[in-house]
Amino acid sequence: MEASSYHSSSSHPYVPTDLHLPDFVPGFLSQSTILGVFGTSSLLVVSIIWIISGRCAKISKIDRLLMCWWAFTGLTHIVLEGYFAFSPEFYKEKTACYLAEVWKEYSKGDSRYAGRDAGVVAVEGITAVLEGPASLLAV
């Protein structure tokens, strides 16, 4: 095979190894850093909603937990999936942009994301634009 049409497994960490990702830049952040930022941010969102909902009129604990869930899932859809849907060249990011790093890492488990599979992009776009705001509306 010609060098221009073949990518060795060292050019990117995704399967299939011949997935065409021109100008791919490896991730800068470790998996533990990515998960730590996500976990801390999620805990912050849930804590803020829990505190605010406790100051409102009598709301049951179940309803408060549901408010926390809908806020968490809504922001996850809008921020994370919105970035993916509207940043088609995240794998080229040359800085430690957290959201690009999330998708570089996530694509190791499902390379359709790095390869911009049309079905995946469409579903993530719909989720980010419709389901995310609808979840926040539920709060």
Tab-separated table of C-alpha atoms in Angstrom:
chain	number	residue	atom	x	y	z
A	1	MET	CA	0.000	0.000	0.000
A	2	GLU	CA	1.081	3.537	-0.592
A	3	ALA	CA	2.094	5.554	2.444
A	4	SER	CA	-0.494	8.238	1.653
A	5	SER	CA	-3.424	5.806	1.833
A	6	TYR	CA	-2.261	3.762	4.809
A	7	HIS	CA	-2.210	4.905	8.402
A	8	SER	CA	-0.375	2.759	10.910
A	9	SER	CA	-1.825	2.227	14.353
A	10	SER	CA	0.614	4.851	15.661
A	11	SER	CA	-1.049	7.683	13.697
A	12	HIS	CA	-4.169	7.503	15.895
A	13	PRO	CA	-5.432	5.128	18.596
A	14	TYR	CA	-8.726	4.221	16.918
A	15	VAL	CA	-10.003	1.051	15.306
A	16	PRO	CA	-10.005	0.556	12.398
A	17	THR	CA	-6.407	1.674	12.088
A	18	ASP	CA	-6.998	2.821	8.516
A	19	LEU	CA	-9.629	5.353	9.623
A	20	HIS	CA	-8.734	8.538	7.754
A	21	LEU	CA	-8.165	11.382	10.250
A	22	PRO	CA	-5.918	13.959	8.570
A	23	ASP	CA	-3.925	16.143	10.980
A	24	PHE	CA	-4.924	14.038	14.025
A	25	VAL	CA	-3.444	15.383	17.280
A	26	PRO	CA	-3.233	12.971	20.245
A	27	GLY	CA	-4.974	13.883	23.485
A	28	PHE	CA	-3.179	15.929	26.114
A	29	LEU	CA	-5.260	15.091	29.193
A	30	SER	CA	-5.271	11.753	30.988
A	31	GLN	CA	-8.433	9.720	31.324
A	32	SER	CA	-8.414	10.338	35.084
A	33	THR	CA	-8.199	14.113	34.547
A	34	ILE	CA	-11.098	14.029	32.080
A	35	LEU	CA	-13.220	11.970	34.475
A	36	GLY	CA	-12.197	14.121	37.451
A	37	VAL	CA	-13.303	17.344	35.746
A	38	PHE	CA	-16.561	15.729	34.607
A	39	GLY	CA	-17.270	14.275	38.061
A	40	THR	CA	-16.491	17.540	39.861
A	41	SER	CA	-18.603	19.579	37.435
A	42	SER	CA	-21.487	17.130	37.728
A	43	LEU	CA	-21.329	17.182	41.515
A	44	LEU	CA	-21.326	20.989	41.449
A	45	VAL	CA	-24.422	21.137	39.211
A	46	VAL	CA	-26.310	18.591	41.305
A	47	SER	CA	-25.336	20.341	44.558
A	48	ILE	CA	-26.450	23.762	43.302
A	49	ILE	CA	-29.814	22.421	42.114
A	50	TRP	CA	-30.284	20.512	45.382
A	51	ILE	CA	-29.580	23.639	47.458
A	52	ILE	CA	-31.754	25.936	45.334
A	53	SER	CA	-34.643	23.457	45.248
A	54	GLY	CA	-34.487	23.163	49.031
A	55	ARG	CA	-35.118	26.899	49.398
A	56	CYS	CA	-38.237	26.840	47.237
A	57	ALA	CA	-41.739	25.954	48.311
A	58	LYS	CA	-42.288	22.503	49.741
A	59	ILE	CA	-40.791	20.192	47.134
A	60	SER	CA	-40.469	16.497	47.935
A	61	LYS	CA	-37.047	14.874	48.009
A	62	ILE	CA	-38.001	12.748	45.005
A	63	ASP	CA	-38.877	15.874	43.011
A	64	ARG	CA	-35.631	17.509	44.104
A	65	LEU	CA	-33.660	14.448	42.976
A	66	LEU	CA	-35.487	14.523	39.647
A	67	MET	CA	-34.637	18.210	39.268
A	68	CYS	CA	-30.967	17.361	39.885
A	69	TRP	CA	-31.109	14.571	37.297
A	70	TRP	CA	-32.790	16.710	34.635
A	71	ALA	CA	-30.308	19.565	35.184
A	72	PHE	CA	-27.357	17.162	34.988
A	73	THR	CA	-28.591	15.375	31.878
A	74	GLY	CA	-29.703	18.586	30.164
A	75	LEU	CA	-26.335	20.284	30.628
A	76	THR	CA	-24.514	17.105	29.590
A	77	HIS	CA	-26.501	16.956	26.346
A	78	ILE	CA	-26.105	20.647	25.565
A	79	VAL	CA	-22.443	21.091	26.498
A	80	LEU	CA	-20.768	17.763	25.707
A	81	GLU	CA	-22.901	16.541	22.830
A	82	GLY	CA	-23.381	20.049	21.480
A	83	TYR	CA	-19.622	20.474	21.244
A	84	PHE	CA	-19.326	17.179	19.385
A	85	ALA	CA	-22.155	17.945	16.962
A	86	PHE	CA	-20.853	21.392	16.071
A	87	SER	CA	-17.060	20.777	16.180
A	88	PRO	CA	-16.366	18.372	13.340
A	89	GLU	CA	-12.585	18.609	13.601
A	90	PHE	CA	-12.187	18.122	17.360
A	91	TYR	CA	-9.503	15.494	16.723
A	92	LYS	CA	-7.246	18.230	15.245
A	93	GLU	CA	-7.334	20.401	18.398
A	94	LYS	CA	-3.741	21.302	19.337
A	95	THR	CA	-4.491	22.608	22.817
A	96	ALA	CA	-5.828	20.825	25.865
A	97	CYS	CA	-9.388	21.996	25.114
A	98	TYR	CA	-11.356	19.924	27.611
A	99	LEU	CA	-14.310	19.192	25.317
A	100	ALA	CA	-12.074	18.084	22.437
A	101	GLU	CA	-10.171	15.887	24.873
A	102	VAL	CA	-13.427	14.247	26.011
A	103	TRP	CA	-14.291	13.276	22.446
A	104	LYS	CA	-10.764	12.116	21.578
A	105	GLU	CA	-10.931	9.799	24.585
A	106	TYR	CA	-14.535	8.716	23.986
A	107	SER	CA	-13.692	7.879	20.368
A	108	LYS	CA	-11.258	5.245	21.608
A	109	GLY	CA	-14.319	3.206	22.587
A	110	ASP	CA	-16.414	4.091	19.535
A	111	SER	CA	-14.463	5.351	16.536
A	112	ARG	CA	-17.657	6.372	14.745
A	113	TYR	CA	-17.334	9.609	16.722
A	114	ALA	CA	-13.842	10.439	15.436
A	115	GLY	CA	-14.865	9.279	11.954
A	116	ARG	CA	-17.936	11.562	12.057
A	117	ASP	CA	-20.437	8.808	11.188
A	118	ALA	CA	-23.489	10.620	9.779
A	119	GLY	CA	-25.940	8.703	11.978
A	120	VAL	CA	-24.002	9.447	15.156
A	121	VAL	CA	-23.642	13.139	14.294
A	122	ALA	CA	-27.367	13.423	13.511
A	123	VAL	CA	-28.456	11.729	16.748
A	124	GLU	CA	-26.030	13.744	18.877
A	125	GLY	CA	-27.106	16.984	17.176
A	126	ILE	CA	-30.796	16.284	17.803
A	127	THR	CA	-30.024	15.316	21.392
A	128	ALA	CA	-28.015	18.495	22.005
A	129	VAL	CA	-30.528	20.851	20.396
A	130	LEU	CA	-33.824	19.279	21.504
A	131	GLU	CA	-33.363	16.864	24.396
A	132	GLY	CA	-30.884	19.037	26.315
A	133	PRO	CA	-33.097	22.130	26.452
A	134	ALA	CA	-36.191	19.982	27.087
A	135	SER	CA	-34.425	18.447	30.088
A	136	LEU	CA	-33.662	21.900	31.486
A	137	LEU	CA	-37.272	22.878	30.872
A	138	ALA	CA	-38.302	19.898	32.995
A	139	VAL	CA	-36.360	21.370	35.912
